Amino acid sequence: MPENALEVAGLRKSFGSLDVLDGIDLTVGDGEFVSVVGPSGSGKSTLFHLVGGLLQPDAGSIRIAGQDAVGKRGRIGYMPQQPALLPWRTVEDNVVLARELAGTPRRKSRAVARDWLDRAGLGGFAQAYPDALSGGMRQRVAFLRALLSDNPLLCLDEPFSALDAMLRADMHRWLLGIWEENRRSVLFVTHNIEEALLLSSTVYVFTRRPARVLERVEVPFARPRSDEAVDDPEFVRLRRHITDLLKTEPLKGPLAQ
Amino acid sequence: MSESSQTHEAAGRGRVSGKRGLVTDVRREVDGGREETAKTQREVGVAETRRGVATGAAVRRWLAPGAAVVLLIAGWQAFTTLSGTDAWLLPSPADALAAGREDRAALLTNTAATAKLALAGLGAAVVIGLALAVVLHLVPLLGSALYPLLVVSQNIPTVALAPLLVVWLGFGMLPKVVVIVLVCFFPLTVATLDGLRRSDPVIADYLLMSGASRGQLFRKLELPAALPPMFSGLKIAATYSVVGAIIAEWMGADQGLGKYMIVAKSAFRADKIFVAIAVTVVLSLTVLGVVLLLERVMVKGRGRA
């Protein structure tokens, strides 16, 4: 039995008097697609900054593939909310960036970059600069860049939140297709319930700030999934369930008054 | 146009016959202007079919400034001819042109000397200015300590400092290069420093999460992000370098355009001073052109202006 890709236990973080994470327990199994949904401002990005080693937690542990990862950067393949591509690099040279940071020379990664760009339907854009690409295409490039990092765990931070609904559905199909091919371990943060249910095998529902895990929801649908899954009665039931969870969750802090 | 040059001719007829030549020159220049106008219109036409944008932009970009230059020179020529101003006081463009033709060998050596000095100064300014920007950026404490000093240094008049530099460093090349560096490094350092500081924080976050070291963050994000602003500073520095070289030569030099101007001034040869000014402008534009070319090669993707 391989190690879990990510194990987070009792994770706490506050900024001054602002409590953001209030004891988070969360596990991403090897090859598992796990989503975190929660209201905006529930500390989802803070969770990523902790897992990515940018921030130090006040308490709790983070283990990536069994190794202590608290405060350690460069252990994840990361896809931020905005594509964050280097505008002076071609698409191909952007895709190899994560490997380059880990010390693999650019020319050694170009072949595999081109291969993935072809598979992702971006083959004709390898030599283009990011400003020639549409928003959806830039997100695909950012995803491939994370995918090509040598780290087994991928962390995707609301990657499709800036896209319109039609494009988003497109991206879901595209992402599932690529994910089925190599089944990487994924931690996916979103505030879109349907997106979380469609993509993941486990969904963690977060409370408002300070965030705790409200419920851990198993998503039973078989893979490979198609977007028709959203019409399944069980899917509709789960969506209603999570929506109600987030709705009935009492207001806390200054908003409650 | 032809009506006005007839007026010039009529006005010139009463004067010394030698002035007739000038009138012909005016007409030639006016014709030259017409030729230029036709050429510009062709360029506009090409641009229009290629880009399919409004002619207004192309007119503004090429036709308007071209016409302004032609009109200025024509007006100047007309004024000197009509008013009969003495050539030693205000020479006509044609006088200056004649002086330049007559003195071309001396102009060539002096221009070469000034170009060499300007490039040496600009080169030193680039090395020092960029190194300074990088150090101030990488050592924030040093940055906050020295930045105000840097700004204050720009309020010291270089012309006042020049004699001191001669006292300290002698009459050789070194004090002149120092003057040029003092004039040129500031726009370069400030523009580059701003560029380094304003790199995209979202990309910086991405790079750090992906394990980038401080050095990698600098090489892969901050440095390339600072290239376009760096070139903005370099364009200003390049233009200043030639002017800086002229000022440096006024401190005492055995050759160069600055020296040529001083000699011409002592001899009351305003026409030669104007030639030297014209050559200085051309030299400045040439250095600027090289920088623009370099920018085209080095700045890629969105950073391109």
Coordinates of C-alpha atoms in Angstrom, one line a residue:
Chain A
M1 CA 0.0 0.0 0.0
P2 CA 1.7 3.2 -1.1
E3 CA 1.9 6.2 1.2
N4 CA -0.9 8.8 1.1
A5 CA 0.0 11.7 -1.2
L6 CA -0.9 14.3 1.4
E7 CA -1.8 14.0 5.1
V8 CA -2.8 17.2 6.9
A9 CA -3.6 16.9 10.6
G10 CA -4.7 19.5 13.2
L11 CA -3.6 22.4 10.9
R12 CA -4.1 25.8 12.5
K13 CA -3.2 29.2 11.1
S14 CA -4.1 32.7 12.2
F15 CA -2.9 36.1 11.0
G16 CA -2.7 38.3 14.0
S17 CA -6.1 38.2 15.6
L18 CA -7.7 36.7 12.5
D19 CA -8.2 32.9 12.8
V20 CA -8.2 31.4 9.4
L21 CA -7.7 27.7 9.8
D22 CA -9.0 26.1 13.0
G23 CA -7.7 22.5 13.0
I24 CA -8.0 21.0 9.5
D25 CA -7.7 17.2 9.0
L26 CA -7.5 16.1 5.4
T27 CA -6.1 13.2 3.4
V28 CA -5.3 12.8 -0.3
G29 CA -4.7 9.1 -1.1
D30 CA -2.3 8.1 -3.8
G31 CA -3.8 8.7 -7.2
E32 CA -6.9 10.2 -5.6
F33 CA -8.8 13.4 -6.8
V34 CA -9.8 15.3 -3.7
S35 CA -11.7 18.6 -3.6
V36 CA -12.2 21.3 -1.0
V37 CA -15.3 23.4 -1.2
G38 CA -16.1 26.3 1.0
P39 CA -17.5 29.8 1.0
S40 CA -15.1 32.4 -0.4
G41 CA -12.7 33.7 2.2
S42 CA -12.8 30.4 4.1
G43 CA -9.0 30.0 4.0
K44 CA -8.7 27.7 1.1
S45 CA -5.8 29.6 -0.4
T46 CA -4.2 29.8 3.0
L47 CA -4.3 26.0 3.1
F48 CA -2.5 25.9 -0.2
H49 CA 0.1 28.4 0.9
L50 CA 0.7 26.1 3.9
V51 CA 0.9 22.9 1.9
G52 CA 3.2 24.7 -0.6
G53 CA 5.5 25.8 2.2
L54 CA 5.1 29.6 1.7
L55 CA 3.6 29.9 5.2
Q56 CA 4.4 28.3 8.6
P57 CA 1.4 26.8 10.4
D58 CA 0.8 27.7 14.1
A59 CA 0.1 24.1 14.9
G60 CA -0.5 20.8 13.1
S61 CA 1.4 18.6 10.6
I62 CA 1.7 18.4 6.9
R63 CA 3.1 15.2 5.3
I64 CA 3.6 14.8 1.6
A65 CA 4.2 11.2 0.5
G66 CA 5.1 10.4 4.1
Q67 CA 7.7 13.1 4.5
D68 CA 7.3 16.1 6.8
A69 CA 6.6 19.1 4.5
V70 CA 6.0 21.9 6.9
G71 CA 7.6 25.1 5.5
K72 CA 9.2 23.1 2.6
R73 CA 8.7 24.6 -0.8
G74 CA 8.9 22.8 -4.2
R75 CA 7.1 19.6 -3.1
I76 CA 3.9 20.1 -5.1
G77 CA 2.9 20.7 -8.7
Y78 CA 1.0 24.0 -8.3
M79 CA -1.6 25.7 -10.5
P80 CA -2.7 29.1 -9.2
Q81 CA -6.0 30.9 -9.7
Q82 CA -4.5 33.1 -12.5
P83 CA -2.4 31.3 -15.0
A84 CA 0.7 33.2 -14.0
L85 CA 2.6 32.4 -17.1
L86 CA 5.9 34.2 -17.9
P87 CA 4.9 36.6 -20.8
W88 CA 8.4 36.5 -22.4
R89 CA 8.5 32.8 -22.7
T90 CA 6.9 30.7 -25.4
V91 CA 4.1 28.2 -24.3
E92 CA 6.6 25.3 -24.5
D93 CA 9.2 27.1 -22.3
N94 CA 6.5 28.0 -19.8
V95 CA 5.4 24.4 -19.5
V96 CA 8.9 23.2 -18.6
L97 CA 9.3 25.8 -15.9
A98 CA 8.6 23.7 -12.9
R99 CA 11.1 21.1 -14.0
E100 CA 13.6 23.8 -14.7
L101 CA 13.3 25.0 -11.1
A102 CA 14.0 21.5 -9.9
G103 CA 17.2 21.5 -12.0
T104 CA 16.3 19.8 -15.2
P105 CA 17.8 21.7 -18.2
R106 CA 15.1 23.2 -20.4
R107 CA 16.2 21.4 -23.6
K108 CA 15.8 18.0 -21.8
S109 CA 12.1 18.7 -21.0
R110 CA 11.1 20.1 -24.4
A111 CA 10.3 16.7 -26.0
V112 CA 7.9 15.7 -23.2
A113 CA 6.5 19.2 -23.2
R114 CA 5.7 19.0 -26.9
D115 CA 4.2 15.6 -26.4
W116 CA 1.8 16.8 -23.7
L117 CA 0.9 20.0 -25.6
D118 CA -0.1 17.8 -28.6
R119 CA -2.2 15.6 -26.3
A120 CA -3.8 18.6 -24.7
G121 CA -4.7 20.0 -28.1
L122 CA -2.2 22.9 -27.9
G123 CA 0.3 21.4 -30.3
G124 CA 0.1 24.3 -32.7
F125 CA 0.9 26.8 -29.9
A126 CA 4.2 25.5 -28.6
Q127 CA 6.1 28.5 -30.0
A128 CA 3.4 31.1 -29.3
Y129 CA 3.7 33.6 -26.5
P130 CA 1.0 33.6 -23.8
D131 CA -0.6 36.9 -24.9
A132 CA -1.6 35.2 -28.2
L133 CA -3.7 32.6 -26.2
S134 CA -7.3 32.8 -25.0
G135 CA -8.0 32.6 -21.2
G136 CA -9.0 28.9 -21.4
M137 CA -5.8 28.0 -23.3
R138 CA -3.7 29.8 -20.8
Q139 CA -5.3 27.8 -18.0
R140 CA -4.5 24.6 -19.9
V141 CA -0.9 25.7 -20.2
A142 CA -0.8 26.4 -16.5
F143 CA -2.2 23.0 -15.8
L144 CA 0.3 21.2 -18.0
R145 CA 3.1 23.2 -16.3
A146 CA 1.9 21.7 -12.9
L147 CA 1.4 18.3 -14.4
L148 CA 4.9 18.2 -15.8
S149 CA 6.5 19.0 -12.4
D150 CA 8.2 15.9 -11.0
N151 CA 6.1 16.1 -7.8
P152 CA 3.4 13.5 -7.6
L153 CA 0.9 15.8 -5.8
L154 CA -0.9 18.4 -7.8
C155 CA -2.5 21.4 -6.0
L156 CA -5.1 23.3 -8.1
D157 CA -6.3 26.6 -6.6
E158 CA -9.7 27.5 -8.1
P159 CA -8.2 27.2 -11.6
F160 CA -11.4 27.7 -13.5
S161 CA -13.1 30.4 -11.4
A162 CA -12.3 33.1 -13.9
L163 CA -13.8 31.2 -16.9
D164 CA -17.4 31.4 -18.2
A165 CA -19.8 28.4 -17.7
M166 CA -19.4 26.9 -21.1
L167 CA -15.7 27.1 -21.2
R168 CA -15.6 25.7 -17.6
A169 CA -17.6 22.6 -18.7
D170 CA -15.1 22.2 -21.6
M171 CA -12.2 22.5 -19.2
H172 CA -13.8 19.8 -16.9
R173 CA -14.0 17.3 -19.8
W174 CA -10.5 18.2 -20.8
L175 CA -9.1 17.9 -17.3
L176 CA -10.8 14.6 -16.6
G177 CA -9.5 13.2 -19.9
I178 CA -5.9 14.1 -19.0
W179 CA -6.3 13.0 -15.4
E180 CA -7.6 9.5 -16.5
E181 CA -4.4 9.1 -18.5
N182 CA -2.0 9.4 -15.6
R183 CA -4.1 9.5 -12.4
R184 CA -2.0 11.9 -10.4
S185 CA -2.9 12.7 -6.8
V186 CA -4.8 16.0 -6.9
L187 CA -6.0 18.5 -4.2
F188 CA -8.5 20.8 -5.9
V189 CA -9.9 23.9 -4.3
T190 CA -13.1 25.4 -5.5
H191 CA -16.2 27.2 -4.4
N192 CA -18.2 25.5 -7.2
I193 CA -20.1 22.5 -5.7
E194 CA -20.9 20.9 -9.0
E195 CA -17.3 21.1 -10.2
A196 CA -16.1 19.5 -7.0
L197 CA -18.6 16.6 -7.3
L198 CA -18.0 16.0 -11.0
L199 CA -14.2 15.8 -10.7
S200 CA -13.5 14.2 -7.3
S201 CA -13.8 11.0 -5.4
T202 CA -13.8 12.8 -2.1
V203 CA -15.1 16.3 -1.3
Y204 CA -14.2 18.2 1.9
V205 CA -16.7 20.8 2.9
F206 CA -15.2 23.7 4.8
T207 CA -17.0 26.1 7.2
R208 CA -16.7 29.8 7.1
R209 CA -13.6 31.4 8.7
P210 CA -12.1 30.1 10.9
A211 CA -12.3 27.1 8.7
R212 CA -13.0 23.5 10.0
V213 CA -14.0 20.5 8.0
L214 CA -17.8 20.4 8.1
E215 CA -18.1 17.1 6.4
R216 CA -16.2 14.7 4.3
V217 CA -18.4 13.5 1.3
E218 CA -17.5 10.4 -0.7
V219 CA -18.5 10.7 -4.4
P220 CA -19.5 7.2 -5.5
F221 CA -19.6 7.6 -9.4
A222 CA -17.6 5.2 -11.5
R223 CA -14.7 6.5 -13.6
P224 CA -14.1 7.5 -16.3
R225 CA -16.9 10.0 -15.7
S226 CA -18.7 12.0 -18.3
D227 CA -20.4 15.3 -17.7
E228 CA -23.8 13.4 -17.9
A229 CA -23.1 12.4 -14.3
V230 CA -24.6 15.8 -13.2
D231 CA -28.1 14.5 -14.2
D232 CA -27.8 11.3 -12.0
P233 CA -30.3 11.4 -9.1
E234 CA -27.5 10.6 -6.7
F235 CA -25.4 13.5 -8.0
V236 CA -28.4 15.8 -7.6
R237 CA -28.9 14.6 -4.1
L238 CA -25.3 15.2 -3.1
R239 CA -25.3 18.6 -4.7
R240 CA -28.4 19.5 -2.7
H241 CA -26.8 18.1 0.5
I242 CA -23.7 20.1 0.2
T243 CA -25.6 23.2 -0.8
D244 CA -27.7 22.8 2.3
L245 CA -24.6 22.3 4.5
L246 CA -23.1 25.5 3.3
K247 CA -26.5 27.3 3.6
T248 CA -27.4 26.2 7.1
E249 CA -24.0 26.8 8.5
P250 CA -24.5 29.6 11.0
L251 CA -22.8 32.9 10.5
K252 CA -20.0 33.6 12.9
G253 CA -17.9 36.6 13.8
P254 CA -18.7 40.2 12.8
L255 CA -21.2 39.1 10.1
A256 CA -23.5 37.5 12.7
Q257 CA -24.4 40.8 14.3
Chain B
M1 CA 4.3 76.7 -52.0
S2 CA 5.6 77.9 -55.4
E3 CA 3.8 81.2 -54.8
S4 CA 5.7 81.8 -51.6
S5 CA 9.1 80.9 -53.2
Q6 CA 8.3 83.4 -55.9
T7 CA 7.9 85.9 -53.2
H8 CA 11.2 84.9 -51.8
E9 CA 12.8 85.3 -55.2
A10 CA 11.2 88.7 -55.6
A11 CA 12.5 89.8 -52.3
G12 CA 15.9 88.4 -53.0
R13 CA 16.2 90.1 -56.4
G14 CA 16.9 93.4 -54.9
R15 CA 19.8 92.2 -52.8
V16 CA 23.3 91.0 -53.6
S17 CA 23.3 88.6 -56.4
G18 CA 25.0 86.0 -54.2
K19 CA 21.8 85.5 -52.4
R20 CA 20.2 84.1 -55.5
G21 CA 21.8 80.8 -54.9
L22 CA 20.0 80.6 -51.6
V23 CA 16.6 81.1 -53.1
T24 CA 17.3 78.2 -55.4
D25 CA 18.3 76.2 -52.4
V26 CA 15.0 77.0 -50.8
R27 CA 13.1 75.8 -53.8
R28 CA 15.2 72.7 -53.9
E29 CA 14.4 72.0 -50.3
V30 CA 10.7 72.7 -50.8
D31 CA 10.8 70.2 -53.7
G32 CA 12.6 67.7 -51.5
G33 CA 9.9 68.1 -49.0
R34 CA 7.3 67.4 -51.6
E35 CA 9.2 64.2 -52.5
E36 CA 9.3 63.2 -48.9
T37 CA 5.6 63.8 -48.6
A38 CA 4.9 61.5 -51.5
K39 CA 7.1 58.8 -50.0
T40 CA 5.4 59.2 -46.7
Q41 CA 2.0 58.8 -48.3
R42 CA 3.1 55.6 -50.0
E43 CA 4.2 54.3 -46.6
V44 CA 0.9 55.3 -45.1
G45 CA -0.9 53.4 -47.9
V46 CA 1.1 50.2 -47.3
A47 CA 0.5 50.4 -43.5
E48 CA -3.2 50.9 -44.2
T49 CA -3.6 47.8 -46.3
R50 CA -1.5 45.8 -44.0
R51 CA -3.2 46.7 -40.8
G52 CA -6.5 48.1 -42.0
V53 CA -6.4 50.8 -39.4
A54 CA -7.3 54.5 -39.8
T55 CA -5.0 56.7 -41.8
G56 CA -5.1 59.2 -38.9
A57 CA -2.6 57.3 -36.9
A58 CA -0.1 57.0 -39.8
V59 CA -0.5 60.7 -40.6
R60 CA 0.2 61.6 -37.0
R61 CA 3.2 59.3 -36.9
W62 CA 5.1 60.1 -40.1
L63 CA 3.5 62.9 -42.1
A64 CA 2.9 65.5 -39.3
P65 CA 6.4 65.4 -37.8
G66 CA 8.1 65.2 -41.3
A67 CA 6.1 68.3 -42.4
A68 CA 7.0 70.1 -39.2
V69 CA 10.7 69.6 -39.8
V70 CA 10.5 70.7 -43.4
L71 CA 8.5 73.8 -42.5
L72 CA 10.9 74.7 -39.7
I73 CA 13.9 74.6 -42.0
A74 CA 12.1 76.3 -44.8
G75 CA 10.9 79.0 -42.4
W76 CA 14.4 79.5 -41.0
Q77 CA 15.8 79.8 -44.5
A78 CA 13.1 82.3 -45.5
F79 CA 13.6 84.4 -42.4
T80 CA 17.4 84.7 -42.8
T81 CA 17.0 85.5 -46.5
L82 CA 14.2 88.0 -46.1
S83 CA 15.5 89.8 -43.0
G84 CA 19.1 89.9 -44.3
T85 CA 20.5 88.9 -40.9
D86 CA 24.2 88.6 -40.9
A87 CA 25.5 85.1 -41.3
W88 CA 27.8 85.4 -38.3
L89 CA 24.8 86.1 -36.1
L90 CA 22.3 83.6 -37.5
P91 CA 23.4 81.6 -40.5
S92 CA 20.8 80.1 -42.8
P93 CA 20.5 76.3 -43.1
A94 CA 22.2 76.6 -46.5
D95 CA 25.1 78.5 -44.9
A96 CA 25.5 75.8 -42.3
L97 CA 25.3 73.1 -45.0
A98 CA 28.0 74.8 -47.0
A99 CA 30.2 75.2 -43.9
G100 CA 29.7 71.5 -43.2
R101 CA 30.7 70.5 -46.7
E102 CA 33.8 72.6 -46.6
D103 CA 34.9 71.3 -43.2
R104 CA 33.9 67.6 -43.6
A105 CA 37.3 66.1 -42.9
A106 CA 37.7 67.9 -39.6
L107 CA 34.0 67.1 -38.7
L108 CA 34.5 63.4 -39.4
T109 CA 37.5 63.1 -37.0
N110 CA 35.8 65.1 -34.3
T111 CA 32.6 63.2 -34.6
A112 CA 34.5 59.9 -34.3
A113 CA 36.2 61.2 -31.2
T114 CA 32.9 62.3 -29.6
A115 CA 31.2 59.0 -30.6
K116 CA 34.0 57.0 -29.0
L117 CA 33.8 59.1 -25.8
A118 CA 30.0 58.9 -25.7
L119 CA 30.0 55.1 -26.2
A120 CA 32.7 54.6 -23.5
G121 CA 30.7 56.7 -21.1
L122 CA 27.4 55.0 -21.9
G123 CA 29.0 51.6 -21.6
A124 CA 30.4 52.4 -18.2
A125 CA 27.1 53.9 -17.2
V126 CA 25.2 50.8 -18.2
V127 CA 27.6 48.5 -16.3
I128 CA 27.6 50.8 -13.2
G129 CA 23.9 51.7 -13.4
L130 CA 22.6 48.1 -13.8
A131 CA 25.0 46.8 -11.1
L132 CA 23.7 49.5 -8.8
A133 CA 20.1 48.7 -9.5
V134 CA 20.6 44.9 -8.9
V135 CA 22.5 45.5 -5.6
L136 CA 19.9 48.0 -4.3
H137 CA 17.2 45.5 -5.2
L138 CA 18.8 42.4 -3.7
V139 CA 19.9 44.2 -0.5
P140 CA 16.7 46.0 0.5
L141 CA 18.5 47.7 3.5
L142 CA 21.0 49.2 1.1
G143 CA 18.2 50.2 -1.2
S144 CA 16.3 52.2 1.4
A145 CA 19.6 53.8 2.6
L146 CA 20.9 54.9 -0.8
Y147 CA 17.9 55.6 -2.9
P148 CA 17.3 59.1 -1.5
L149 CA 21.0 59.9 -1.9
L150 CA 20.7 58.8 -5.5
V151 CA 17.8 61.2 -6.1
V152 CA 19.7 64.0 -4.4
S153 CA 22.8 63.3 -6.6
Q154 CA 20.7 64.3 -9.6
N155 CA 20.3 67.8 -8.3
I156 CA 24.0 68.5 -8.4
P157 CA 24.7 70.4 -11.6
T158 CA 27.2 68.4 -13.6
V159 CA 28.6 71.5 -15.3
A160 CA 29.6 72.8 -11.8
L161 CA 31.2 69.5 -10.9
A162 CA 33.2 69.2 -14.1
P163 CA 36.0 71.6 -13.2
L164 CA 36.5 69.7 -9.9
L165 CA 36.7 66.4 -11.8
V166 CA 39.5 67.9 -13.9
V167 CA 41.4 69.0 -10.8
W168 CA 41.0 65.5 -9.3
L169 CA 41.5 63.3 -12.4
G170 CA 43.4 65.4 -14.9
F171 CA 42.6 66.2 -18.6
G172 CA 42.5 62.6 -19.9
M173 CA 39.6 60.4 -20.9
L174 CA 38.7 59.4 -17.3
P175 CA 37.1 62.7 -16.0
K176 CA 35.1 62.9 -19.2
V177 CA 33.8 59.4 -18.9
V178 CA 32.9 60.1 -15.2
V179 CA 30.8 63.1 -16.3
I180 CA 28.9 61.0 -18.8
V181 CA 28.4 58.3 -16.3
L182 CA 27.0 60.9 -13.8
V183 CA 24.6 62.1 -16.4
C184 CA 23.5 58.7 -17.7
F185 CA 23.4 56.2 -14.8
F186 CA 20.4 57.7 -13.0
P187 CA 17.6 57.1 -15.5
L188 CA 19.0 53.6 -16.1
T189 CA 19.2 52.7 -12.4
V190 CA 15.8 54.1 -11.4
A191 CA 14.0 52.5 -14.3
T192 CA 15.6 49.1 -13.8
L193 CA 15.1 49.2 -10.0
D194 CA 11.4 50.0 -10.6
G195 CA 11.1 47.1 -13.0
L196 CA 12.8 44.7 -10.6
R197 CA 10.5 45.7 -7.8
R198 CA 7.3 45.6 -9.8
S199 CA 7.5 42.1 -11.1
D200 CA 4.2 40.2 -10.9
P201 CA 3.6 39.0 -7.3
V202 CA 1.2 36.2 -8.5
I203 CA 4.0 34.7 -10.7
A204 CA 6.4 35.2 -7.8
D205 CA 4.1 33.2 -5.5
Y206 CA 3.8 30.5 -8.2
L207 CA 7.6 30.2 -8.5
L208 CA 8.2 30.1 -4.7
M209 CA 5.5 27.4 -4.2
S210 CA 7.2 25.5 -7.0
G211 CA 10.5 25.6 -5.1
A212 CA 12.3 28.5 -6.7
S213 CA 15.4 29.8 -4.8
R214 CA 16.0 33.5 -4.4
G215 CA 18.5 33.3 -7.3
Q216 CA 16.0 31.5 -9.6
L217 CA 13.3 34.1 -8.7
F218 CA 15.7 36.8 -9.7
R219 CA 16.9 35.2 -12.9
K220 CA 13.6 33.8 -14.2
L221 CA 11.2 36.5 -13.1
E222 CA 12.6 39.7 -11.8
L223 CA 15.4 40.2 -14.4
P224 CA 13.3 39.5 -17.5
A225 CA 10.4 41.5 -16.1
A226 CA 12.8 44.5 -15.6
L227 CA 14.0 44.4 -19.3
P228 CA 11.3 46.7 -20.8
P229 CA 11.6 49.4 -18.1
M230 CA 15.4 49.0 -18.3
F231 CA 15.2 49.8 -22.0
S232 CA 13.1 52.9 -21.3
G233 CA 15.9 54.1 -19.0
L234 CA 18.5 53.1 -21.6
K235 CA 16.9 55.2 -24.3
I236 CA 17.1 58.3 -22.1
A237 CA 20.7 57.4 -21.1
A238 CA 21.7 56.9 -24.7
T239 CA 20.4 60.3 -25.7
Y240 CA 22.1 61.9 -22.7
S241 CA 25.4 60.2 -23.4
V242 CA 26.1 62.3 -26.5
V243 CA 25.2 65.5 -24.9
G244 CA 27.2 64.4 -21.8
A245 CA 30.2 63.9 -24.1
I246 CA 29.9 67.4 -25.6
I247 CA 29.8 68.9 -22.1
A248 CA 32.8 66.8 -21.0
E249 CA 34.7 68.1 -24.0
W250 CA 34.0 71.7 -23.0
M251 CA 36.0 70.9 -19.9
G252 CA 39.1 70.7 -22.0
A253 CA 39.8 68.3 -24.9
D254 CA 42.1 68.2 -27.9
Q255 CA 39.4 66.9 -30.2
G256 CA 35.6 66.1 -30.4
L257 CA 32.5 68.0 -31.4
G258 CA 32.5 69.9 -28.1
K259 CA 36.0 71.2 -28.8
Y260 CA 35.0 72.0 -32.4
M261 CA 32.1 74.1 -31.1
I262 CA 34.4 76.0 -28.8
V263 CA 36.9 76.8 -31.6
A264 CA 34.0 77.8 -33.9
K265 CA 32.6 80.1 -31.2
S266 CA 35.9 81.8 -30.7
A267 CA 36.1 82.4 -34.4
F268 CA 32.5 83.7 -34.6
R269 CA 31.6 80.9 -37.0
A270 CA 28.0 80.4 -36.0
D271 CA 27.5 78.4 -39.2
K272 CA 30.1 75.8 -37.9
I273 CA 28.4 75.7 -34.6
F274 CA 25.1 74.9 -36.3
V275 CA 26.8 72.1 -38.3
A276 CA 28.2 70.7 -35.1
I277 CA 24.8 70.8 -33.5
A278 CA 23.2 69.0 -36.5
V279 CA 25.9 66.3 -36.3
T280 CA 25.3 66.0 -32.6
V281 CA 21.6 65.4 -33.2
V282 CA 22.3 62.8 -35.8
L283 CA 24.9 61.1 -33.6
S284 CA 22.3 61.0 -30.7
L285 CA 19.7 59.6 -32.9
T286 CA 22.1 56.9 -34.2
V287 CA 22.9 55.8 -30.7
L288 CA 19.2 55.8 -29.8
G289 CA 18.5 53.7 -33.0
V290 CA 21.0 51.1 -31.9
V291 CA 19.3 50.9 -28.5
L292 CA 15.8 50.5 -30.2
L293 CA 17.2 47.7 -32.3
L294 CA 18.7 46.0 -29.3
E295 CA 15.3 46.2 -27.6
R296 CA 13.6 44.6 -30.5
V297 CA 16.0 41.6 -30.3
M298 CA 16.0 41.3 -26.5
V299 CA 12.4 42.0 -25.4
K300 CA 10.0 39.1 -26.2
G301 CA 6.3 38.4 -25.8
R302 CA 4.0 40.8 -24.0
G303 CA 6.9 42.9 -22.7
R304 CA 7.4 44.2 -26.2
A305 CA 6.3 47.8 -26.6

